[in-house]
Amino acid sequence: MLLKEMAEQAFGKKDEECVARFLREKEFKGCDGNATQWQLFQDKYKQWKKEFLLWDSNTFIDGINGWNFHITVCRMNLPKQEVNWTEYLYYMAVLVIMNNWDINDWNILREHGDNNLDRFQWDFYMASYVELTKEKWLDELKNYREQSWNKYKNYKKTHKEYTKYDESMKKNYPQYDAILEYLVQNTKECDVVRINNGDDNIIWYFANDVDSFYVTYISDCM
């Protein structure tokens, strides 16, 4: 089965709660606000991370459509045996989201449980599933960087007083460039699929390489 078909099968049923429901039924079952159970789930996450995560990086730059353009890229181990690809894609998506969590995020999960699962809900449209080459994928990431930089240059002309933000951008644009360089150097002829919601503010790229699996998550929301 092609990567695009696997992604459509996993996420493409007009069912924004598919990942949250999967977690609720398979991983969160029996938690019901019990802090001990949520701690056990955190331990599971650490085990998934140890098993799958090979490399990761994230940063934010000036937003194109929103306030800030956040990007997270993770390189994962491929499954070592025949696997349910729907479940694999769910786990990889969850790992990417949770990889940026801090202690406050975990405390919110323990305190609110099911009410906090909306961060695992995305409303994808079937028309948004697009197959890409490796070159097209990386060109799109480079283009986002260029759009952001041009917008930021105009922003600086009229907001010279925001020096703290400027200090962040001095670090973050080079970090974005380092992400691009890593992908250029380490990816081979991978199959790529792009998925986004209707207004393009949330974008996912899944890339199936010969020896690893890459997930890129972008949020450009207000």
N, C-alpha and C. Protein backbone atom coordinates (compact mmCIF):
# COMPACT_ATOMS: atom_id res chain seq x y z
N MET A 1 0.84 -1.18 0.00
CA MET A 1 0.00 0.00 0.00
C MET A 1 0.89 1.25 0.00
N LEU A 2 0.53 2.25 -0.79
CA LEU A 2 1.28 3.49 -0.86
C LEU A 2 1.13 4.29 0.42
N LEU A 3 2.13 5.12 0.71
CA LEU A 3 2.09 5.94 1.92
C LEU A 3 0.85 6.84 1.93
N LYS A 4 0.51 7.42 0.79
CA LYS A 4 -0.69 8.27 0.72
C LYS A 4 -1.94 7.47 1.10
N GLU A 5 -2.04 6.26 0.60
CA GLU A 5 -3.19 5.43 0.93
C GLU A 5 -3.22 5.07 2.41
N MET A 6 -2.04 4.81 3.00
CA MET A 6 -1.99 4.48 4.42
C MET A 6 -2.39 5.68 5.26
N ALA A 7 -1.96 6.87 4.86
CA ALA A 7 -2.32 8.08 5.60
C ALA A 7 -3.81 8.36 5.48
N GLU A 8 -4.36 8.17 4.28
CA GLU A 8 -5.80 8.36 4.10
C GLU A 8 -6.60 7.37 4.94
N GLN A 9 -6.12 6.16 4.99
CA GLN A 9 -6.80 5.14 5.79
C GLN A 9 -6.76 5.50 7.27
N ALA A 10 -5.65 6.07 7.71
CA ALA A 10 -5.50 6.41 9.13
C ALA A 10 -6.26 7.67 9.52
N PHE A 11 -6.16 8.71 8.71
CA PHE A 11 -6.67 10.02 9.12
C PHE A 11 -7.80 10.56 8.26
N GLY A 12 -8.08 9.94 7.15
CA GLY A 12 -8.89 10.59 6.14
C GLY A 12 -10.36 10.26 6.09
N LYS A 13 -10.96 9.98 7.22
CA LYS A 13 -12.37 9.58 7.23
C LYS A 13 -13.27 10.67 7.79
N LYS A 14 -12.86 11.91 7.65
CA LYS A 14 -13.62 13.03 8.20
C LYS A 14 -13.91 12.80 9.67
N ASP A 15 -12.94 12.31 10.39
CA ASP A 15 -13.12 11.92 11.78
C ASP A 15 -11.99 12.54 12.59
N GLU A 16 -12.18 13.77 13.05
CA GLU A 16 -11.11 14.48 13.73
C GLU A 16 -10.73 13.86 15.07
N GLU A 17 -11.58 12.99 15.60
CA GLU A 17 -11.30 12.39 16.90
C GLU A 17 -10.63 11.02 16.80
N CYS A 18 -10.20 10.61 15.60
CA CYS A 18 -9.71 9.24 15.43
C CYS A 18 -8.50 8.95 16.32
N VAL A 19 -7.55 9.88 16.41
CA VAL A 19 -6.36 9.63 17.23
C VAL A 19 -6.71 9.70 18.71
N ALA A 20 -7.50 10.70 19.09
CA ALA A 20 -7.92 10.82 20.49
C ALA A 20 -8.70 9.58 20.93
N ARG A 21 -9.56 9.08 20.06
CA ARG A 21 -10.34 7.89 20.41
C ARG A 21 -9.44 6.66 20.52
N PHE A 22 -8.47 6.56 19.62
CA PHE A 22 -7.51 5.45 19.68
C PHE A 22 -6.77 5.47 21.01
N LEU A 23 -6.29 6.63 21.42
CA LEU A 23 -5.60 6.75 22.70
C LEU A 23 -6.52 6.42 23.86
N ARG A 24 -7.73 6.93 23.78
CA ARG A 24 -8.69 6.72 24.87
C ARG A 24 -9.00 5.24 25.05
N GLU A 25 -9.14 4.52 23.92
CA GLU A 25 -9.55 3.13 23.98
C GLU A 25 -8.38 2.18 24.23
N LYS A 26 -7.19 2.54 23.72
CA LYS A 26 -6.07 1.60 23.82
C LYS A 26 -5.07 1.97 24.91
N GLU A 27 -4.84 3.26 25.13
CA GLU A 27 -3.79 3.67 26.05
C GLU A 27 -4.32 4.35 27.32
N PHE A 28 -5.43 5.08 27.20
CA PHE A 28 -5.95 5.81 28.36
C PHE A 28 -7.04 5.03 29.07
N LYS A 29 -7.37 3.86 28.60
CA LYS A 29 -8.47 3.10 29.16
C LYS A 29 -8.26 2.88 30.66
N GLY A 30 -9.29 3.24 31.43
CA GLY A 30 -9.22 3.04 32.87
C GLY A 30 -8.57 4.18 33.62
N CYS A 31 -8.12 5.23 32.92
CA CYS A 31 -7.48 6.34 33.63
C CYS A 31 -8.51 7.12 34.46
N ASP A 32 -9.54 7.65 33.79
CA ASP A 32 -10.65 8.31 34.48
C ASP A 32 -10.18 9.31 35.54
N GLY A 33 -9.18 10.10 35.19
CA GLY A 33 -8.71 11.12 36.11
C GLY A 33 -7.77 10.62 37.18
N ASN A 34 -7.43 9.35 37.15
CA ASN A 34 -6.53 8.79 38.15
C ASN A 34 -5.09 9.19 37.81
N ALA A 35 -4.49 9.98 38.69
CA ALA A 35 -3.15 10.52 38.41
C ALA A 35 -2.12 9.42 38.22
N THR A 36 -2.28 8.31 38.95
CA THR A 36 -1.34 7.20 38.81
C THR A 36 -1.39 6.61 37.41
N GLN A 37 -2.61 6.46 36.88
CA GLN A 37 -2.76 5.92 35.54
C GLN A 37 -2.15 6.86 34.49
N TRP A 38 -2.33 8.16 34.66
CA TRP A 38 -1.75 9.10 33.71
C TRP A 38 -0.22 9.07 33.79
N GLN A 39 0.30 8.82 34.98
CA GLN A 39 1.75 8.68 35.12
C GLN A 39 2.24 7.46 34.36
N LEU A 40 1.45 6.38 34.40
CA LEU A 40 1.81 5.18 33.64
C LEU A 40 1.81 5.49 32.14
N PHE A 41 0.89 6.33 31.70
CA PHE A 41 0.87 6.71 30.29
C PHE A 41 2.12 7.51 29.94
N GLN A 42 2.55 8.38 30.83
CA GLN A 42 3.78 9.12 30.59
C GLN A 42 4.97 8.18 30.47
N ASP A 43 4.97 7.13 31.28
CA ASP A 43 6.04 6.13 31.20
C ASP A 43 6.00 5.41 29.85
N LYS A 44 4.78 5.15 29.34
CA LYS A 44 4.66 4.51 28.02
C LYS A 44 5.23 5.42 26.94
N TYR A 45 4.92 6.71 27.03
CA TYR A 45 5.44 7.67 26.07
C TYR A 45 6.97 7.64 26.06
N LYS A 46 7.58 7.61 27.24
CA LYS A 46 9.03 7.56 27.32
C LYS A 46 9.58 6.30 26.66
N GLN A 47 8.85 5.20 26.79
CA GLN A 47 9.27 3.96 26.16
C GLN A 47 9.16 4.05 24.64
N TRP A 48 8.05 4.63 24.14
CA TRP A 48 7.91 4.82 22.69
C TRP A 48 9.03 5.70 22.16
N LYS A 49 9.32 6.76 22.90
CA LYS A 49 10.39 7.67 22.48
C LYS A 49 11.72 6.95 22.40
N LYS A 50 12.01 6.14 23.39
CA LYS A 50 13.27 5.38 23.41
C LYS A 50 13.31 4.38 22.26
N GLU A 51 12.18 3.79 21.93
CA GLU A 51 12.12 2.78 20.89
C GLU A 51 12.19 3.36 19.49
N PHE A 52 11.56 4.52 19.28
CA PHE A 52 11.39 5.01 17.92
C PHE A 52 12.21 6.26 17.57
N LEU A 53 12.38 7.19 18.51
CA LEU A 53 12.93 8.49 18.15
C LEU A 53 14.44 8.43 17.94
N LEU A 54 14.89 8.83 16.74
CA LEU A 54 16.31 8.87 16.40
C LEU A 54 16.88 10.27 16.47
N TRP A 55 16.10 11.25 16.09
CA TRP A 55 16.55 12.64 16.06
C TRP A 55 15.32 13.53 16.03
N ASP A 56 15.43 14.71 16.62
CA ASP A 56 14.32 15.65 16.56
C ASP A 56 14.84 17.07 16.69
N SER A 57 14.10 18.01 16.17
CA SER A 57 14.42 19.41 16.32
C SER A 57 13.15 20.22 16.13
N ASN A 58 13.07 21.33 16.82
CA ASN A 58 11.91 22.20 16.65
C ASN A 58 12.31 23.64 16.91
N THR A 59 11.59 24.55 16.28
CA THR A 59 11.82 25.97 16.50
C THR A 59 10.59 26.73 16.02
N PHE A 60 10.61 28.03 16.17
CA PHE A 60 9.56 28.86 15.59
C PHE A 60 10.20 30.09 14.96
N ILE A 61 9.59 30.54 13.88
CA ILE A 61 10.02 31.75 13.20
C ILE A 61 8.78 32.63 13.00
N ASP A 62 8.96 33.80 12.43
CA ASP A 62 7.84 34.71 12.27
C ASP A 62 6.74 34.07 11.43
N GLY A 63 5.49 34.23 11.87
CA GLY A 63 4.39 33.54 11.22
C GLY A 63 4.11 34.05 9.81
N ILE A 64 3.63 33.16 8.97
CA ILE A 64 3.22 33.51 7.61
C ILE A 64 1.74 33.89 7.61
N ASN A 65 0.91 33.02 8.20
CA ASN A 65 -0.52 33.28 8.32
C ASN A 65 -0.92 33.61 9.75
N GLY A 66 -0.10 33.20 10.72
CA GLY A 66 -0.42 33.41 12.12
C GLY A 66 0.66 34.23 12.81
N TRP A 67 0.65 34.18 14.16
CA TRP A 67 1.62 34.94 14.92
C TRP A 67 3.02 34.38 14.74
N ASN A 68 3.16 33.07 14.94
CA ASN A 68 4.46 32.41 14.79
C ASN A 68 4.29 31.11 14.00
N PHE A 69 5.33 30.77 13.29
CA PHE A 69 5.36 29.57 12.47
C PHE A 69 6.19 28.54 13.23
N HIS A 70 5.52 27.56 13.85
CA HIS A 70 6.19 26.52 14.63
C HIS A 70 6.44 25.29 13.76
N ILE A 71 7.63 24.74 13.85
CA ILE A 71 7.95 23.53 13.09
C ILE A 71 8.65 22.53 14.01
N THR A 72 8.20 21.28 13.94
CA THR A 72 8.84 20.17 14.63
C THR A 72 9.12 19.08 13.61
N VAL A 73 10.34 18.57 13.61
CA VAL A 73 10.70 17.46 12.72
C VAL A 73 11.30 16.34 13.55
N CYS A 74 10.79 15.14 13.37
CA CYS A 74 11.31 13.97 14.07
C CYS A 74 11.68 12.88 13.07
N ARG A 75 12.79 12.24 13.33
CA ARG A 75 13.20 11.08 12.56
C ARG A 75 12.99 9.84 13.43
N MET A 76 12.22 8.89 12.92
CA MET A 76 11.82 7.72 13.71
C MET A 76 12.39 6.44 13.11
N ASN A 77 12.53 5.44 13.95
CA ASN A 77 12.79 4.09 13.47
C ASN A 77 11.57 3.57 12.73
N LEU A 78 11.82 2.86 11.66
CA LEU A 78 10.74 2.13 11.01
C LEU A 78 10.36 0.92 11.87
N PRO A 79 9.15 0.42 11.74
CA PRO A 79 8.79 -0.79 12.48
C PRO A 79 9.71 -1.94 12.11
N LYS A 80 10.06 -2.76 13.08
CA LYS A 80 10.99 -3.86 12.85
C LYS A 80 10.31 -5.09 12.27
N GLN A 81 8.99 -5.09 12.24
CA GLN A 81 8.26 -6.23 11.71
C GLN A 81 6.95 -5.73 11.10
N GLU A 82 6.19 -6.66 10.55
CA GLU A 82 4.91 -6.30 9.98
C GLU A 82 4.06 -5.61 11.03
N VAL A 83 3.47 -4.47 10.66
CA VAL A 83 2.80 -3.64 11.65
C VAL A 83 1.50 -3.10 11.09
N ASN A 84 0.59 -2.77 11.97
CA ASN A 84 -0.62 -2.04 11.60
C ASN A 84 -0.22 -0.60 11.34
N TRP A 85 -0.22 -0.17 10.07
CA TRP A 85 0.29 1.16 9.73
C TRP A 85 -0.58 2.27 10.26
N THR A 86 -1.86 2.02 10.40
CA THR A 86 -2.73 3.04 10.99
C THR A 86 -2.27 3.34 12.42
N GLU A 87 -2.05 2.27 13.20
CA GLU A 87 -1.59 2.47 14.57
C GLU A 87 -0.21 3.10 14.59
N TYR A 88 0.68 2.68 13.70
CA TYR A 88 2.03 3.25 13.65
C TYR A 88 1.96 4.75 13.39
N LEU A 89 1.15 5.18 12.42
CA LEU A 89 1.02 6.60 12.12
C LEU A 89 0.43 7.36 13.29
N TYR A 90 -0.52 6.76 13.99
CA TYR A 90 -1.08 7.40 15.18
C TYR A 90 0.01 7.61 16.22
N TYR A 91 0.78 6.57 16.50
CA TYR A 91 1.83 6.68 17.51
C TYR A 91 2.88 7.72 17.11
N MET A 92 3.25 7.75 15.84
CA MET A 92 4.25 8.71 15.40
C MET A 92 3.73 10.15 15.52
N ALA A 93 2.46 10.35 15.17
CA ALA A 93 1.86 11.69 15.31
C ALA A 93 1.82 12.12 16.76
N VAL A 94 1.44 11.20 17.64
CA VAL A 94 1.37 11.51 19.07
C VAL A 94 2.77 11.82 19.62
N LEU A 95 3.76 11.04 19.21
CA LEU A 95 5.13 11.29 19.67
C LEU A 95 5.60 12.69 19.29
N VAL A 96 5.29 13.11 18.07
CA VAL A 96 5.71 14.43 17.61
C VAL A 96 5.07 15.53 18.46
N ILE A 97 3.77 15.40 18.72
CA ILE A 97 3.08 16.40 19.52
C ILE A 97 3.62 16.42 20.95
N MET A 98 3.75 15.24 21.56
CA MET A 98 4.15 15.17 22.96
C MET A 98 5.63 15.44 23.16
N ASN A 99 6.42 15.36 22.10
CA ASN A 99 7.85 15.55 22.22
C ASN A 99 8.20 16.96 22.69
N ASN A 100 7.29 17.92 22.45
CA ASN A 100 7.54 19.30 22.86
C ASN A 100 6.88 19.66 24.18
N TRP A 101 6.26 18.69 24.84
CA TRP A 101 5.59 18.97 26.10
C TRP A 101 6.59 19.25 27.22
N ASP A 102 6.17 20.11 28.14
CA ASP A 102 6.93 20.33 29.35
C ASP A 102 6.11 19.84 30.54
N ILE A 103 6.59 20.09 31.74
CA ILE A 103 5.93 19.59 32.93
C ILE A 103 4.51 20.13 33.06
N ASN A 104 4.28 21.36 32.59
CA ASN A 104 2.94 21.94 32.67
C ASN A 104 1.95 21.18 31.80
N ASP A 105 2.38 20.76 30.61
CA ASP A 105 1.50 19.99 29.73
C ASP A 105 1.09 18.68 30.39
N TRP A 106 2.06 18.01 31.02
CA TRP A 106 1.75 16.75 31.68
C TRP A 106 0.84 16.95 32.89
N ASN A 107 1.04 18.05 33.59
CA ASN A 107 0.18 18.33 34.73
C ASN A 107 -1.26 18.58 34.28
N ILE A 108 -1.41 19.27 33.14
CA ILE A 108 -2.75 19.52 32.60
C ILE A 108 -3.43 18.20 32.24
N LEU A 109 -2.66 17.30 31.64
CA LEU A 109 -3.22 16.00 31.27
C LEU A 109 -3.66 15.24 32.50
N ARG A 110 -2.85 15.25 33.53
CA ARG A 110 -3.22 14.54 34.76
C ARG A 110 -4.44 15.16 35.43
N GLU A 111 -4.56 16.49 35.35
CA GLU A 111 -5.66 17.17 36.03
C GLU A 111 -6.97 17.10 35.25
N HIS A 112 -6.88 17.12 33.91
CA HIS A 112 -8.09 17.24 33.11
C HIS A 112 -8.38 16.01 32.25
N GLY A 113 -7.40 15.14 32.07
CA GLY A 113 -7.65 13.88 31.38
C GLY A 113 -8.28 14.05 30.02
N ASP A 114 -9.43 13.41 29.83
CA ASP A 114 -10.11 13.40 28.54
C ASP A 114 -10.35 14.79 27.98
N ASN A 115 -10.58 15.75 28.85
CA ASN A 115 -10.87 17.10 28.39
C ASN A 115 -9.68 17.74 27.70
N ASN A 116 -8.51 17.14 27.83
CA ASN A 116 -7.31 17.70 27.22
C ASN A 116 -6.91 16.98 25.94
N LEU A 117 -7.71 16.03 25.48
CA LEU A 117 -7.34 15.25 24.29
C LEU A 117 -7.59 15.99 22.99
N ASP A 118 -8.13 17.21 23.06
CA ASP A 118 -8.37 17.94 21.83
C ASP A 118 -7.08 18.29 21.11
N ARG A 119 -5.95 18.28 21.78
CA ARG A 119 -4.69 18.55 21.09
C ARG A 119 -4.27 17.39 20.19
N PHE A 120 -4.96 16.25 20.30
CA PHE A 120 -4.73 15.12 19.40
C PHE A 120 -5.84 15.02 18.36
N GLN A 121 -6.52 16.13 18.07
CA GLN A 121 -7.61 16.13 17.09
C GLN A 121 -7.26 17.08 15.95
N TRP A 122 -7.35 16.57 14.72
CA TRP A 122 -7.08 17.38 13.54
C TRP A 122 -8.14 17.08 12.49
N ASP A 123 -8.65 18.12 11.87
CA ASP A 123 -9.73 17.98 10.90
C ASP A 123 -9.15 18.02 9.49
N PHE A 124 -8.82 16.83 8.95
CA PHE A 124 -8.22 16.75 7.63
C PHE A 124 -9.29 16.56 6.56
N TYR A 125 -8.99 17.00 5.36
CA TYR A 125 -9.89 16.86 4.22
C TYR A 125 -9.25 15.93 3.19
N MET A 126 -10.06 15.07 2.59
CA MET A 126 -9.51 14.09 1.66
C MET A 126 -8.73 14.75 0.53
N ALA A 127 -9.17 15.92 0.09
CA ALA A 127 -8.49 16.60 -1.01
C ALA A 127 -7.12 17.13 -0.61
N SER A 128 -6.81 17.12 0.69
CA SER A 128 -5.54 17.70 1.14
C SER A 128 -4.40 16.68 1.16
N TYR A 129 -4.66 15.42 0.82
CA TYR A 129 -3.62 14.40 0.82
C TYR A 129 -2.88 14.45 -0.52
N VAL A 130 -1.61 14.87 -0.48
CA VAL A 130 -0.87 15.09 -1.72
C VAL A 130 0.46 14.34 -1.65
N GLU A 131 0.75 13.55 -2.67
CA GLU A 131 2.04 12.87 -2.76
C GLU A 131 3.10 13.84 -3.27
N LEU A 132 4.28 13.79 -2.66
CA LEU A 132 5.37 14.66 -3.04
C LEU A 132 6.65 13.86 -3.23
N THR A 133 7.56 14.42 -4.00
CA THR A 133 8.92 13.89 -4.02
C THR A 133 9.68 14.48 -2.84
N LYS A 134 10.83 13.90 -2.54
CA LYS A 134 11.68 14.46 -1.50
C LYS A 134 12.03 15.92 -1.83
N GLU A 135 12.36 16.17 -3.09
CA GLU A 135 12.78 17.52 -3.49
C GLU A 135 11.65 18.52 -3.29
N LYS A 136 10.42 18.13 -3.64
CA LYS A 136 9.28 19.03 -3.48
C LYS A 136 9.01 19.31 -2.01
N TRP A 137 9.10 18.28 -1.18
CA TRP A 137 8.92 18.44 0.27
C TRP A 137 9.91 19.47 0.83
N LEU A 138 11.19 19.29 0.52
CA LEU A 138 12.21 20.19 1.05
C LEU A 138 12.08 21.59 0.44
N ASP A 139 11.67 21.66 -0.83
CA ASP A 139 11.45 22.98 -1.44
C ASP A 139 10.33 23.73 -0.73
N GLU A 140 9.29 23.01 -0.32
CA GLU A 140 8.19 23.67 0.40
C GLU A 140 8.66 24.19 1.75
N LEU A 141 9.49 23.40 2.45
CA LEU A 141 10.01 23.87 3.73
C LEU A 141 10.91 25.10 3.53
N LYS A 142 11.70 25.10 2.46
CA LYS A 142 12.54 26.26 2.17
C LYS A 142 11.69 27.47 1.82
N ASN A 143 10.59 27.26 1.11
CA ASN A 143 9.72 28.35 0.72
C ASN A 143 9.03 28.98 1.93
N TYR A 144 8.63 28.14 2.90
CA TYR A 144 8.05 28.68 4.13
C TYR A 144 9.07 29.61 4.82
N ARG A 145 10.30 29.18 4.84
CA ARG A 145 11.35 29.96 5.47
C ARG A 145 11.50 31.31 4.77
N GLU A 146 11.47 31.29 3.45
CA GLU A 146 11.63 32.52 2.68
C GLU A 146 10.45 33.46 2.90
N GLN A 147 9.23 32.91 2.89
CA GLN A 147 8.05 33.74 3.14
C GLN A 147 8.11 34.38 4.53
N SER A 148 8.48 33.57 5.50
CA SER A 148 8.57 34.07 6.87
C SER A 148 9.62 35.17 6.99
N TRP A 149 10.78 34.95 6.38
CA TRP A 149 11.87 35.92 6.48
C TRP A 149 11.49 37.25 5.85
N ASN A 150 10.83 37.20 4.70
CA ASN A 150 10.39 38.44 4.04
C ASN A 150 9.38 39.19 4.90
N LYS A 151 8.47 38.45 5.53
CA LYS A 151 7.49 39.08 6.42
C LYS A 151 8.17 39.66 7.64
N TYR A 152 9.15 38.94 8.17
CA TYR A 152 9.86 39.40 9.36
C TYR A 152 10.66 40.68 9.07
N LYS A 153 11.27 40.77 7.90
CA LYS A 153 12.03 41.97 7.55
C LYS A 153 11.12 43.19 7.53
N ASN A 154 9.91 43.04 7.01
CA ASN A 154 8.96 44.15 7.00
C ASN A 154 8.49 44.48 8.42
N TYR A 155 8.32 43.43 9.22
CA TYR A 155 7.91 43.61 10.61
C TYR A 155 8.95 44.43 11.38
N LYS A 156 10.22 44.13 11.17
CA LYS A 156 11.29 44.82 11.89
C LYS A 156 11.32 46.31 11.60
N LYS A 157 10.91 46.69 10.40
CA LYS A 157 10.95 48.10 10.02
C LYS A 157 9.99 48.94 10.87
N THR A 158 8.90 48.33 11.31
CA THR A 158 7.87 49.08 12.04
C THR A 158 7.78 48.70 13.51
N HIS A 159 8.59 47.72 13.95
CA HIS A 159 8.54 47.28 15.35
C HIS A 159 9.97 47.16 15.90
N LYS A 160 10.71 48.24 15.79
CA LYS A 160 12.10 48.22 16.22
C LYS A 160 12.26 48.09 17.73
N GLU A 161 11.17 48.32 18.47
CA GLU A 161 11.27 48.28 19.93
C GLU A 161 11.25 46.86 20.49
N TYR A 162 10.86 45.86 19.68
CA TYR A 162 10.71 44.50 20.18
C TYR A 162 12.05 43.75 20.10
N THR A 163 12.99 44.17 20.90
CA THR A 163 14.33 43.59 20.83
C THR A 163 14.38 42.14 21.32
N LYS A 164 13.53 41.79 22.29
CA LYS A 164 13.53 40.43 22.81
C LYS A 164 13.11 39.44 21.71
N TYR A 165 12.11 39.83 20.93
CA TYR A 165 11.67 38.98 19.81
C TYR A 165 12.79 38.86 18.78
N ASP A 166 13.48 39.97 18.52
CA ASP A 166 14.59 39.94 17.57
C ASP A 166 15.69 38.99 18.03
N GLU A 167 15.97 38.96 19.32
CA GLU A 167 16.98 38.05 19.85
C GLU A 167 16.58 36.60 19.61
N SER A 168 15.29 36.31 19.77
CA SER A 168 14.80 34.95 19.49
C SER A 168 15.00 34.60 18.03
N MET A 169 14.68 35.53 17.15
CA MET A 169 14.77 35.25 15.72
C MET A 169 16.22 35.07 15.27
N LYS A 170 17.15 35.73 15.95
CA LYS A 170 18.57 35.55 15.61
C LYS A 170 19.00 34.11 15.83
N LYS A 171 18.36 33.43 16.78
CA LYS A 171 18.66 32.02 17.04
C LYS A 171 17.79 31.10 16.19
N ASN A 172 16.53 31.48 16.01
CA ASN A 172 15.56 30.55 15.44
C ASN A 172 15.69 30.36 13.93
N TYR A 173 16.01 31.42 13.20
CA TYR A 173 16.19 31.23 11.75
C TYR A 173 17.39 30.32 11.44
N PRO A 174 18.53 30.50 12.10
CA PRO A 174 19.62 29.52 11.90
C PRO A 174 19.23 28.11 12.32
N GLN A 175 18.40 27.98 13.36
CA GLN A 175 17.96 26.65 13.77
C GLN A 175 17.07 26.02 12.70
N TYR A 176 16.22 26.83 12.09
CA TYR A 176 15.41 26.35 10.97
C TYR A 176 16.32 25.89 9.82
N ASP A 177 17.35 26.68 9.53
CA ASP A 177 18.30 26.31 8.47
C ASP A 177 19.00 25.00 8.80
N ALA A 178 19.30 24.78 10.09
CA ALA A 178 19.96 23.53 10.50
C ALA A 178 19.04 22.34 10.29
N ILE A 179 17.74 22.51 10.53
CA ILE A 179 16.78 21.45 10.26
C ILE A 179 16.79 21.09 8.78
N LEU A 180 16.73 22.12 7.93
CA LEU A 180 16.76 21.88 6.49
C LEU A 180 18.03 21.16 6.07
N GLU A 181 19.15 21.59 6.61
CA GLU A 181 20.43 20.97 6.25
C GLU A 181 20.46 19.51 6.67
N TYR A 182 19.93 19.21 7.86
CA TYR A 182 19.89 17.83 8.32
C TYR A 182 19.07 16.97 7.36
N LEU A 183 17.92 17.47 6.94
CA LEU A 183 17.07 16.70 6.04
C LEU A 183 17.72 16.51 4.68
N VAL A 184 18.37 17.54 4.18
CA VAL A 184 19.07 17.42 2.90
C VAL A 184 20.15 16.35 2.98
N GLN A 185 20.90 16.34 4.08
CA GLN A 185 22.04 15.44 4.22
C GLN A 185 21.63 14.00 4.53
N ASN A 186 20.50 13.79 5.19
CA ASN A 186 20.19 12.47 5.72
C ASN A 186 19.06 11.72 5.01
N THR A 187 18.21 12.42 4.29
CA THR A 187 17.12 11.73 3.60
C THR A 187 17.58 11.22 2.24
N LYS A 188 16.95 10.14 1.82
CA LYS A 188 17.27 9.55 0.52
C LYS A 188 16.06 9.75 -0.39
N GLU A 189 15.78 8.80 -1.25
CA GLU A 189 14.64 8.95 -2.16
C GLU A 189 13.36 8.46 -1.49
N CYS A 190 12.86 9.25 -0.57
CA CYS A 190 11.72 8.82 0.23
C CYS A 190 10.39 9.19 -0.43
N ASP A 191 9.36 8.43 -0.05
CA ASP A 191 7.99 8.76 -0.43
C ASP A 191 7.44 9.73 0.61
N VAL A 192 6.77 10.77 0.15
CA VAL A 192 6.29 11.81 1.04
C VAL A 192 4.82 12.09 0.76
N VAL A 193 4.07 12.32 1.82
CA VAL A 193 2.69 12.77 1.68
C VAL A 193 2.49 13.98 2.58
N ARG A 194 1.82 15.00 2.03
CA ARG A 194 1.47 16.19 2.80
C ARG A 194 -0.02 16.17 3.11
N ILE A 195 -0.35 16.52 4.36
CA ILE A 195 -1.75 16.60 4.78
C ILE A 195 -1.92 17.93 5.51
N ASN A 196 -3.02 18.61 5.24
CA ASN A 196 -3.28 19.83 5.97
C ASN A 196 -4.78 19.99 6.22
N ASN A 197 -5.10 20.85 7.16
CA ASN A 197 -6.51 21.16 7.35
C ASN A 197 -6.94 22.21 6.34
N GLY A 198 -8.17 22.62 6.38
CA GLY A 198 -8.72 23.44 5.32
C GLY A 198 -8.06 24.78 5.10
N ASP A 199 -7.55 25.41 6.16
CA ASP A 199 -6.98 26.74 6.00
C ASP A 199 -5.45 26.75 6.04
N ASP A 200 -4.83 25.56 5.95
CA ASP A 200 -3.38 25.43 5.84
C ASP A 200 -2.61 25.87 7.09
N ASN A 201 -3.30 26.09 8.20
CA ASN A 201 -2.59 26.53 9.40
C ASN A 201 -1.92 25.38 10.14
N ILE A 202 -2.39 24.16 9.92
CA ILE A 202 -1.75 22.97 10.45
C ILE A 202 -1.36 22.09 9.26
N ILE A 203 -0.09 21.75 9.16
CA ILE A 203 0.39 20.95 8.04
C ILE A 203 1.24 19.81 8.58
N TRP A 204 1.01 18.61 8.06
CA TRP A 204 1.82 17.44 8.39
C TRP A 204 2.51 16.94 7.11
N TYR A 205 3.75 16.50 7.26
CA TYR A 205 4.43 15.76 6.20
C TYR A 205 4.89 14.43 6.80
N PHE A 206 4.53 13.33 6.15
CA PHE A 206 5.05 12.01 6.50
C PHE A 206 5.97 11.57 5.38
N ALA A 207 7.18 11.15 5.73
CA ALA A 207 8.15 10.73 4.72
C ALA A 207 8.69 9.36 5.08
N ASN A 208 8.49 8.40 4.20
CA ASN A 208 8.92 7.02 4.42
C ASN A 208 10.21 6.79 3.65
N ASP A 209 11.32 6.74 4.38
CA ASP A 209 12.63 6.56 3.77
C ASP A 209 13.03 5.09 3.86
N VAL A 210 14.17 4.75 3.28
CA VAL A 210 14.57 3.34 3.24
C VAL A 210 14.91 2.80 4.61
N ASP A 211 15.39 3.67 5.53
CA ASP A 211 15.83 3.18 6.83
C ASP A 211 15.22 3.94 8.00
N SER A 212 14.32 4.88 7.75
CA SER A 212 13.70 5.64 8.83
C SER A 212 12.45 6.34 8.32
N PHE A 213 11.72 6.92 9.27
CA PHE A 213 10.44 7.57 8.96
C PHE A 213 10.48 8.98 9.54
N TYR A 214 10.18 9.98 8.71
CA TYR A 214 10.24 11.37 9.12
C TYR A 214 8.83 11.94 9.25
N VAL A 215 8.62 12.68 10.34
CA VAL A 215 7.35 13.39 10.52
C VAL A 215 7.65 14.86 10.73
N THR A 216 7.03 15.70 9.92
CA THR A 216 7.15 17.14 10.06
C THR A 216 5.79 17.69 10.45
N TYR A 217 5.75 18.44 11.53
CA TYR A 217 4.50 19.05 12.01
C TYR A 217 4.68 20.56 12.03
N ILE A 218 3.76 21.27 11.37
CA ILE A 218 3.83 22.72 11.28
C ILE A 218 2.53 23.32 11.79
N SER A 219 2.66 24.32 12.64
CA SER A 219 1.51 25.08 13.13
C SER A 219 1.77 26.55 12.87
N ASP A 220 0.87 27.20 12.14
CA ASP A 220 1.03 28.60 11.79
C ASP A 220 -0.27 29.34 12.13
N CYS A 221 -0.71 29.17 13.36
CA CYS A 221 -2.03 29.65 13.77
C CYS A 221 -1.94 30.94 14.56
N MET A 222 -3.05 31.65 14.60
CA MET A 222 -3.17 32.84 15.43
C MET A 222 -3.30 32.41 16.89
